Amino acid sequence: MRFEATMPEMTFAQKVLARASGTASPVPGEIVNAKIDLAMSHENAALVLAAFKEIGAKHVWDREKIALLFDHRVPANTTKAAEGHRTVRNFVKDEGIPQFYDMREGICHQVLPEMGHARPGMLIVGTDSHTTTYGAFGAFATGIGATEMASVWTTGELWLKVPETMRLKVEGRLPVGTMAKDVILNIIGDVGADGADYRCVEYVGPTVDEMSLASRMVLSNMAIEMGAKAGICFPDEKTKRYLQERTDSPYQPVFSDTDAVIEKQIDYDVSCLGPRVACPHTVDNVKAVEEVAGMPIDQAVIGSCTNGRMEDLIAAASILSGREVDPDVRLIIVPASREIYLEAMEKGLLACFVRAGAVVVNPGCGPCLGAHQGLLAKGERAITTTNRNFRGRMGSPEAEVYLASPLTVAASAVKGEITDPRGLLA
Amino acid sequence: MRGKVWVYGDHINTDLIIPGRYLDDYDPKNLAKHVLEDLDPAFSKKVAYGDILVAGRNFGCGSSREQAPIALKTAGVSAVVAGSFARIFYRNAINIGLPVIECKEAITAFKNGDVALINIDKGILVNETSGARLKFEPLPPFLLDVLHSGGLVPYTRKKVPVEH
Ligand code: SF4
């Protein structure tokens, strides 16, 4: 009997990139040329298209592997945005790209999973930094720029550096009043805005196992806010069930080997965690809600690819039901997708919000990127469930943006000031 | 390349480089008018062709917007030197032909108005005003090739046979 030479143990990132590049066992730091399984763009497809035309290629490499949609400026908020939309729509028709979702569907990072396009083991790139969200389904998913997307459209390939792996292990039952958002804000506050630069983050541990897919998406979504290239939650029965209802496409789950070399592991126990708030103007400026409670607010936003899902709306409703939004606060609620919008409508959540005095807007990015639907004036303060509080992100550079969970934002909207939601939960 | 230096701090994010409110405009010249506006409102008026930015850690963190390096380049910036870069900005900069140089010591070795001399192939950074000489790890050859081609579009055009 002969013994085969044993393959080196590999991390998730190494395995996905090995498969995609046809390399046996690429090591961290190595640059590979990888074949892309799915390439996503939103409105900035207009930019991609300009570069694509400049390259001079006639057609995309594989129209089945491109997904396009509009979410950032829907319905079009300026004539220029409308022109951009039209250019992309025409391109979609000319190329016959089947995976196209016009303004009716919602935010890319919510819609792609709903359509079953984000599956375990895939290599996904998107011209959006929060493409890391698909990591919640066990895909290696990362953001790229428009010009390199044009090159992906042309060749189907992209150079990628094999990242080191950073493992974040989370244990402990989440206390009442806290959510996945508090877990990830706590982590980012701890490691810093560049604490995971270039790395593949793996979220593991019993707390992550317990989480819904929606909650895992919060973790993966915000991996980029600590600089990570990808943020993975490994697929399990819940992932399988989610996908079963949405797609017949096959997939191959990928896991890190037990003895794979990881760069570092950090352990968190969340059993005593309280609500967290990221204060202006960086996401890693994280404080306990008690430290900032009492600061008056002008606007509150619940939505985005971070926290615009059913469980977020249910959490918000648990606070808003039977209460009224402070008369001096504008509360804007943005369901992340049409599917969520409909479900929230049918379950009576939207009625509950409107009754409480919120403004419910159409699915999409909403006010998150400071383009439309609720910009902030100079000197105003907002609390929001989105993922970035950079200066000028939601309007005036002299406005302040605080990031928190849907519970904390809803409680703050009711009280008119940053508020610990635990006081309002029955 | 040689240029006058502007020094900024850590975590200069893409919203500071070019705010989201201007992104419905795809004309680089219009973007350049607003470059770094929320950090330093006068920057687009002060910056001259060939100037070099020197910054601290995590330059370009945030969004994937390629308009960030495009706005810098169109405004005249010839290179960005930083202690570290956020990965998407780093890729985008190379892809549009804006040299990015990772050098931890640069932030302490330069002050506003100094003149920097950069050799990107050899990995040498000189402060001509103070005489300080720093080294950095040059980019891998194929990325240098992308830069020397003027970015990924001309680079890919060279490699992809165009159908007629
Ligand atoms: S919701 Fe906000 S963070 Fe998410 S994709 Fe839209 S603009 Fe980006």
XYZ file of C-alpha atoms and ligand atoms in Angstrom:
598
model
C 0.000 0.000 0.000
C 1.242 3.493 -0.882
C 0.695 6.642 1.049
C -0.340 9.653 -0.973
C 1.514 12.819 -0.218
C -0.856 14.649 2.080
C -2.309 17.920 0.865
C -1.486 20.848 3.092
C -4.374 21.900 5.284
C -6.032 24.969 3.804
C -8.266 27.785 4.955
C -11.613 28.569 3.354
C -10.037 31.457 1.421
C -7.209 29.279 0.116
C -9.628 26.572 -0.986
C -12.015 28.837 -2.855
C -9.162 30.644 -4.589
C -7.398 27.338 -5.346
C -10.510 26.030 -7.073
C -11.190 29.276 -8.913
C -7.623 29.686 -10.149
C -6.753 26.047 -10.788
C -3.846 26.280 -8.357
C -3.184 23.311 -6.042
C -2.582 25.105 -2.773
C -1.961 28.824 -3.029
C -0.394 30.372 0.052
C -1.399 33.662 1.680
C 0.310 36.526 -0.095
C 0.373 34.678 -3.402
C -1.378 36.411 -6.294
C -3.668 34.162 -8.317
C -5.684 34.742 -11.422
C -9.150 33.544 -10.485
C -12.227 32.752 -12.545
C -15.229 34.673 -11.244
C -18.520 32.860 -10.564
C -20.703 35.949 -10.235
C -20.077 39.621 -11.004
C -22.508 42.137 -9.495
C -22.925 45.829 -10.250
C -25.570 48.400 -9.393
C -25.865 51.919 -10.791
C -22.110 52.084 -11.162
C -22.483 49.591 -14.020
C -22.595 52.816 -16.055
C -18.965 53.414 -15.087
C -18.094 49.781 -15.748
C -19.712 50.039 -19.135
C -17.651 53.100 -20.074
C -14.420 51.232 -19.249
C -15.722 48.094 -20.983
C -16.293 50.066 -24.171
C -12.850 51.618 -23.868
C -11.267 48.180 -23.668
C -12.944 47.482 -26.961
C -14.412 44.056 -26.209
C -17.603 43.347 -28.124
C -19.516 41.188 -25.652
C -19.356 40.147 -22.021
C -17.561 36.897 -21.280
C -20.610 35.132 -19.864
C -23.941 36.870 -19.529
C -25.220 34.233 -17.090
C -22.566 35.227 -14.575
C -23.370 38.911 -14.450
C -26.015 40.361 -12.148
C -27.133 43.981 -12.508
C -29.597 46.038 -10.558
C -30.536 49.537 -9.463
C -30.807 50.395 -5.789
C -28.727 53.439 -4.911
C -30.813 56.118 -6.603
C -34.287 54.688 -7.082
C -36.511 56.072 -8.398
C -33.929 58.208 -10.219
C -33.288 61.310 -8.133
C -31.575 63.458 -10.764
C -31.601 63.631 -14.539
C -28.014 62.414 -14.552
C -29.000 59.342 -12.516
C -31.857 58.689 -14.930
C -29.434 58.846 -17.872
C -27.153 56.379 -16.106
C -30.074 54.005 -15.531
C -31.119 54.235 -19.159
C -27.619 53.494 -20.426
C -27.429 50.357 -18.295
C -30.964 49.213 -19.217
C -30.098 49.456 -22.898
C -26.912 47.490 -22.351
C -28.826 44.776 -20.477
C -31.209 44.440 -23.439
C -28.439 44.448 -26.035
C -26.402 41.813 -24.224
C -29.423 39.805 -23.077
C -28.314 39.712 -19.435
C -30.937 37.609 -17.642
C -30.092 38.528 -14.052
C -31.228 42.128 -14.177
C -33.412 43.690 -11.484
C -34.714 47.154 -12.137
C -35.620 49.590 -9.371
C -38.483 47.500 -8.081
C -36.519 44.801 -6.228
C -34.386 46.499 -3.580
C -30.784 46.542 -2.350
C -28.294 44.401 -4.234
C -26.956 42.681 -1.126
C -30.453 41.616 -0.130
C -31.855 40.833 -3.567
C -29.039 38.578 -4.790
C -29.371 36.170 -1.849
C -33.177 36.252 -2.154
C -32.862 35.239 -5.794
C -30.554 32.380 -4.794
C -27.562 33.892 -6.596
C -25.233 33.849 -3.575
C -24.310 30.274 -2.715
C -21.672 28.504 -0.597
C -18.221 28.124 -2.111
C -18.744 30.678 -4.886
C -16.287 33.425 -5.778
C -18.332 36.603 -6.098
C -17.126 40.101 -6.898
C -19.200 43.252 -6.905
C -18.560 46.917 -7.572
C -19.681 47.687 -4.054
C -17.673 47.435 -0.884
C -20.453 45.653 1.029
C -20.310 42.724 -1.385
C -18.795 40.964 1.643
C -22.432 40.418 2.727
C -22.659 37.202 0.644
C -20.065 35.730 2.996
C -23.040 35.000 5.263
C -23.871 32.215 2.798
C -20.349 30.806 2.772
C -19.311 32.539 -0.447
C -15.974 34.286 -0.878
C -17.341 37.670 -1.837
C -15.472 40.922 -2.153
C -15.749 44.443 -3.520
C -13.824 45.645 -6.544
C -13.679 48.806 -8.639
C -15.475 49.657 -11.856
C -12.488 49.428 -14.175
C -11.485 45.993 -12.965
C -15.101 44.927 -13.287
C -14.872 45.933 -16.945
C -11.910 43.631 -17.209
C -13.920 40.856 -15.480
C -16.765 41.408 -17.966
C -14.180 40.998 -20.720
C -12.139 38.043 -19.489
C -14.086 36.525 -16.580
C -10.918 36.642 -14.535
C -9.376 38.793 -11.855
C -6.090 38.823 -9.960
C -6.548 38.343 -6.250
C -4.042 38.113 -3.458
C -4.709 35.077 -1.278
C -5.562 36.632 2.095
C -4.484 35.658 5.570
C -7.340 34.455 7.744
C -8.515 36.079 10.950
C -10.982 34.065 12.992
C -13.482 35.765 15.272
C -15.092 33.374 17.672
C -18.262 34.537 19.367
C -19.908 32.755 22.256
C -22.598 33.497 24.794
C -26.320 34.103 24.502
C -27.142 37.608 23.299
C -28.894 39.480 26.127
C -32.349 40.985 25.614
C -32.083 44.358 23.885
C -28.980 43.458 21.874
C -28.717 42.265 18.308
C -26.131 41.124 15.749
C -25.436 44.807 15.075
C -24.213 45.275 18.643
C -21.956 42.236 18.257
C -20.304 43.569 15.120
C -20.016 47.159 16.379
C -18.357 45.794 19.494
C -15.905 43.800 17.369
C -15.082 46.735 15.070
C -14.593 49.011 18.072
C -12.176 46.436 19.404
C -10.080 45.633 16.316
C -10.314 49.078 14.669
C -11.217 50.334 11.203
C -8.151 48.667 9.707
C -7.989 45.748 12.144
C -8.747 43.170 9.471
C -7.208 44.939 6.452
C -6.774 42.573 3.483
C -7.820 39.540 5.563
C -10.512 36.947 5.222
C -12.525 37.072 8.444
C -14.233 33.879 9.596
C -17.068 34.320 12.079
C -17.412 31.157 14.134
C -18.727 29.975 17.483
C -22.058 29.082 19.085
C -23.497 32.615 18.899
C -22.969 32.706 15.143
C -24.408 29.183 14.798
C -27.487 30.316 16.688
C -27.968 33.370 14.487
C -30.457 33.640 11.643
C -29.111 34.167 8.129
C -30.293 37.777 8.418
C -28.141 38.300 11.515
C -25.143 36.614 9.915
C -25.558 39.011 6.998
C -25.084 41.884 9.454
C -21.715 40.433 10.495
C -20.550 39.747 6.942
C -21.849 43.089 5.692
C -19.769 45.062 8.153
C -16.553 43.023 7.722
C -15.459 45.734 5.291
C -15.704 48.322 8.072
C -12.638 46.720 9.642
C -10.976 46.493 6.232
C -11.604 42.789 5.578
C -11.539 41.367 2.088
C -14.258 38.869 2.946
C -16.326 37.961 6.013
C -17.488 34.379 6.150
C -20.094 32.481 8.138
C -19.931 28.790 7.344
C -23.014 27.176 5.802
C -25.222 24.897 7.886
C -28.764 23.496 7.872
C -30.229 27.005 8.004
C -28.247 28.035 4.951
C -29.385 24.909 3.149
C -33.028 25.559 3.958
C -32.785 29.194 2.851
C -31.314 28.157 -0.484
C -33.682 25.234 -1.005
C -36.600 27.631 -1.160
C -34.863 29.848 -3.665
C -32.699 27.994 -6.124
C -32.082 24.654 -7.858
C -28.531 25.622 -8.752
C -25.988 23.229 -7.276
C -23.280 24.385 -4.892
C -20.335 22.975 -3.021
C -19.893 24.186 0.570
C -16.287 24.937 1.516
C -14.865 24.858 5.045
C -11.451 25.620 6.517
C -9.447 22.516 7.403
C -8.988 21.934 11.121
C -5.251 22.479 11.022
C -5.182 25.222 8.445
C -2.866 28.059 9.401
C -4.744 31.131 10.484
C -3.070 34.390 11.308
C -4.956 35.077 14.497
C -8.074 34.304 16.457
C -9.939 36.623 18.788
C -12.569 35.300 21.190
C -15.606 37.264 22.284
C -18.152 36.451 24.965
C -21.334 38.405 24.308
C -23.381 37.146 27.252
C -23.001 40.512 29.018
C -22.963 42.718 25.921
C -25.170 45.822 25.943
C -26.318 47.979 23.034
C -23.488 49.700 21.187
C -23.318 52.940 19.217
C -20.651 53.959 16.674
C -20.074 57.684 17.122
C -18.962 60.250 14.526
C -17.014 60.100 12.282
C -15.554 56.610 12.168
C -17.193 53.203 12.511
C -14.643 52.087 15.093
C -15.500 54.947 17.467
C -17.793 52.611 19.406
C -19.325 53.356 22.808
C -21.844 51.718 25.109
C -25.269 53.296 24.566
C -25.258 54.599 28.160
C -22.310 56.853 27.337
C -24.176 58.742 24.622
C -27.761 58.377 25.838
C -29.600 61.691 26.085
C -28.104 63.338 23.002
C -30.989 64.906 21.033
C -31.507 63.653 17.476
C -33.155 65.147 14.391
C -33.446 62.059 12.236
C -33.542 58.290 12.642
C -33.177 55.721 9.859
C -33.994 52.016 9.892
C -32.969 50.136 6.784
C -29.983 49.426 4.464
C -28.134 46.278 3.466
C -27.062 46.041 7.105
C -30.404 46.213 8.907
C -33.397 46.422 6.586
C -34.611 42.828 6.902
C -37.712 41.330 8.515
C -36.093 40.660 11.882
C -34.924 44.272 11.976
C -38.378 45.603 11.175
C -39.926 43.276 13.751
C -37.454 44.559 16.339
C -38.324 48.148 15.431
C -42.040 47.368 15.641
C -41.591 45.870 19.093
C -40.618 49.362 20.236
C -42.803 51.491 17.960
C -46.030 49.572 18.373
C -48.492 51.697 20.353
C -45.969 54.509 20.690
C -45.353 57.673 18.782
C -42.168 59.035 17.224
C -41.036 62.224 18.964
C -42.547 65.196 17.076
C -39.093 66.704 16.540
C -37.681 63.535 14.940
C -37.994 62.360 11.332
C -38.031 58.558 11.319
C -37.402 57.014 7.887
C -37.900 53.287 7.418
C -36.572 51.505 4.327
C -37.339 47.801 3.845
C -34.328 46.296 2.073
C -36.258 44.551 -0.696
C -39.631 44.136 -2.331
C -39.994 40.719 -0.688
C -39.441 42.269 2.745
C -41.657 45.246 1.948
C -44.514 42.930 1.018
C -44.095 40.695 4.024
C -43.902 43.695 6.350
C -47.019 45.064 4.739
C -48.924 41.812 5.053
C -47.896 41.394 8.681
C -49.101 44.899 9.481
C -45.661 46.275 10.323
C -45.795 49.092 7.808
C -49.139 50.212 9.214
C -47.626 50.138 12.689
C -44.736 52.330 11.518
C -46.921 54.832 9.725
C -49.246 55.013 12.710
C -46.237 55.749 14.918
C -45.307 58.646 12.657
C -42.560 57.082 10.545
C -42.136 57.683 6.829
C -41.808 54.378 4.975
C -39.979 54.711 1.659
C -39.487 52.312 -1.245
C -36.978 49.441 -1.040
C -33.451 50.535 -1.908
C -30.466 52.204 -0.306
C -32.594 55.130 0.834
C -30.753 57.832 2.774
C -27.746 55.561 3.520
C -25.362 57.115 0.999
C -26.471 60.719 1.241
C -27.858 60.959 -2.269
C -31.576 61.419 -1.658
C -34.564 60.541 0.537
C -33.609 62.362 3.678
C -30.325 64.234 3.729
C -29.079 65.939 6.857
C -28.670 69.695 7.247
C -25.680 71.387 8.826
C -25.563 70.804 12.561
C -28.139 67.987 12.542
C -27.698 64.658 14.260
C -28.986 61.274 13.066
C -29.008 57.777 14.465
C -29.236 55.016 11.893
C -28.986 51.279 11.369
C -26.734 51.734 8.321
C -23.048 50.881 8.255
C -21.084 54.115 7.762
C -20.926 57.306 9.754
C -18.182 59.055 7.797
C -18.270 62.831 7.693
C -20.691 63.946 4.981
C -22.031 60.427 4.453
C -25.689 61.387 4.867
C -25.645 64.976 3.713
C -23.926 67.983 5.239
C -20.320 67.419 6.329
C -21.313 69.283 9.462
C -23.969 66.739 10.409
C -23.356 63.857 12.815
C -24.239 60.227 12.169
C -24.457 57.586 14.914
C -24.778 53.889 14.036
C -26.794 51.456 16.122
C -29.159 48.486 16.074
C -32.795 48.715 14.933
C -33.877 48.470 18.582
C -31.696 51.377 19.660
C -32.679 53.504 16.661
C -36.403 52.872 17.204
C -36.118 53.677 20.920
C -34.192 56.867 20.122
C -36.834 57.937 17.588
C -39.543 57.596 20.239
C -37.637 59.514 22.899
C -36.121 62.139 20.599
C -32.662 61.420 21.956
C -30.207 58.543 21.869
C -31.841 55.954 24.085
C -31.049 52.571 25.581
C -33.782 50.330 24.124
C -33.793 48.054 27.148
C -35.870 50.597 29.038
C -38.653 50.383 26.445
C -38.831 46.612 26.076
C -41.658 44.995 27.986
C 8.054 61.472 -10.320
C 8.553 64.625 -8.310
C 5.993 66.829 -6.625
C 4.991 69.093 -3.800
C 3.575 67.239 -0.818
C 0.250 67.574 1.008
C 0.143 65.750 4.321
C -3.080 64.298 5.770
C -3.827 61.911 8.643
C -5.138 58.374 9.200
C -8.315 56.747 7.826
C -8.958 59.218 5.004
C -12.099 57.515 3.681
C -13.652 57.566 0.237
C -16.556 59.762 1.391
C -13.980 62.399 2.337
C -12.142 61.969 -0.950
C -15.321 62.331 -3.007
C -18.697 62.608 -1.217
C -21.585 60.396 -2.379
C -23.705 63.430 -3.257
C -21.564 64.099 -6.341
C -21.491 60.578 -7.698
C -24.344 60.887 -10.150
C -21.875 62.859 -12.273
C -19.538 60.632 -14.225
C -17.370 63.484 -15.556
C -13.949 63.297 -13.851
C -13.424 67.040 -14.215
C -16.554 67.755 -12.194
C -15.527 65.203 -9.568
C -12.093 66.804 -9.293
C -13.716 70.089 -8.269
C -14.949 68.409 -5.085
C -11.963 66.245 -4.243
C -11.263 66.077 -0.484
C -13.872 68.796 -0.033
C -15.219 67.599 3.318
C -11.695 67.297 4.738
C -10.112 70.421 3.286
C -12.570 72.598 1.343
C -9.806 74.554 -0.382
C -7.851 71.509 -1.569
C -9.134 71.427 -5.151
C -8.054 75.061 -5.575
C -4.648 74.606 -3.923
C -3.558 71.370 -5.550
C -1.298 71.668 -8.576
C -0.456 69.201 -11.315
C 2.067 66.643 -10.104
C 1.468 67.156 -6.367
C 1.798 64.155 -4.062
C -0.396 63.172 -1.123
C 1.222 61.747 1.992
C -1.087 60.169 4.578
C -1.200 57.820 7.538
C -2.929 54.464 7.986
C -5.811 52.932 6.024
C -6.004 55.503 3.246
C -9.107 55.122 1.065
C -11.191 53.039 3.450
C -14.904 52.819 2.818
C -16.765 52.520 -0.421
C -15.628 50.816 -3.618
C -16.087 54.054 -5.543
C -13.425 54.302 -8.185
C -14.304 57.957 -8.463
C -12.071 58.470 -5.394
C -8.723 57.814 -7.140
C -10.137 59.258 -10.377
C -10.949 62.541 -8.636
C -7.470 62.693 -7.089
C -5.764 61.915 -10.365
C -7.877 64.353 -12.362
C -7.185 67.073 -9.797
C -3.502 66.626 -10.598
C -2.296 64.321 -7.821
C 0.512 62.194 -9.261
C 0.876 59.667 -6.429
C -0.449 58.797 -2.980
C 1.995 57.684 -0.307
C 0.407 56.210 2.827
C 1.292 54.053 5.809
C -1.292 51.554 4.596
C -4.198 51.464 2.161
C -7.663 49.985 2.219
C -7.637 47.227 -0.359
C -10.314 48.376 -2.805
C -8.853 51.876 -3.049
C -5.416 50.365 -3.603
C -6.651 48.216 -6.486
C -8.714 51.028 -7.991
C -5.797 53.441 -7.916
C -3.534 51.049 -9.790
C -6.330 50.195 -12.193
C -6.846 53.809 -13.186
C -3.116 54.491 -13.295
C -2.574 56.420 -10.062
C 0.600 55.203 -8.307
C 0.103 54.163 -4.672
C 3.065 53.689 -2.369
C 2.948 51.968 0.974
C 5.510 53.450 3.347
C 4.933 53.603 7.096
C 7.618 56.208 7.801
C 6.447 58.733 5.191
C 3.923 60.456 7.452
C 6.632 61.504 9.898
C 9.232 62.267 7.217
C 7.196 64.881 5.338
C 5.462 68.126 6.104
C 3.190 70.245 3.922
C 5.057 71.867 1.080
C 8.098 69.557 1.077
C 9.145 68.215 -2.292
C 9.110 64.452 -2.773
C 10.930 62.420 -5.366
C 9.641 58.886 -6.026
C 11.109 56.023 -7.973
C 8.292 53.483 -8.105
C 10.293 50.768 -9.840
C 13.174 50.853 -7.370
C 11.112 51.627 -4.268
C 12.849 54.835 -3.261
C 11.196 57.888 -1.731
C 13.239 61.022 -1.084
C 12.268 64.164 0.751
C 14.261 66.662 -1.279
C 13.508 69.427 1.185
C 14.890 67.652 4.261
C 17.157 65.183 2.507
C 15.481 62.181 4.172
C 15.654 58.981 2.124
C 13.103 56.210 2.593
C 12.622 52.802 1.047
C 9.410 50.981 0.169
C 8.539 47.610 -1.278
C 7.990 48.085 -5.025
C 4.784 46.639 -6.508
C 4.918 43.151 -8.032
C 6.085 43.360 -11.670
C 2.698 42.807 -13.247
C 1.076 45.580 -11.234
C 3.935 47.889 -12.217
C 3.166 46.847 -15.752
C -0.487 47.889 -15.273
C 0.666 51.259 -13.904
C 3.162 51.835 -16.694
C 0.487 50.977 -19.251
C -1.574 53.802 -17.777
C -4.058 51.575 -15.982
C -6.038 48.395 -16.449
C -7.975 49.489 -19.539
C -4.935 50.048 -21.754
C -3.284 47.005 -20.127
C -6.251 44.731 -20.902
C -6.659 46.225 -24.355
C -3.131 45.107 -25.150
C -3.953 41.554 -24.069
C -7.456 41.016 -25.381
C -7.841 40.385 -29.068
C -10.649 42.662 -30.164
C -13.361 40.996 -32.267
C -14.336 42.772 -35.421
S -27.653 50.318 1.681
Fe -25.972 51.743 1.941
S -24.183 50.497 2.336
Fe -25.776 49.150 1.523
S -25.364 49.035 -0.672
Fe -26.825 50.700 -0.350
S -25.572 52.555 -0.110
Fe -24.226 50.797 0.141
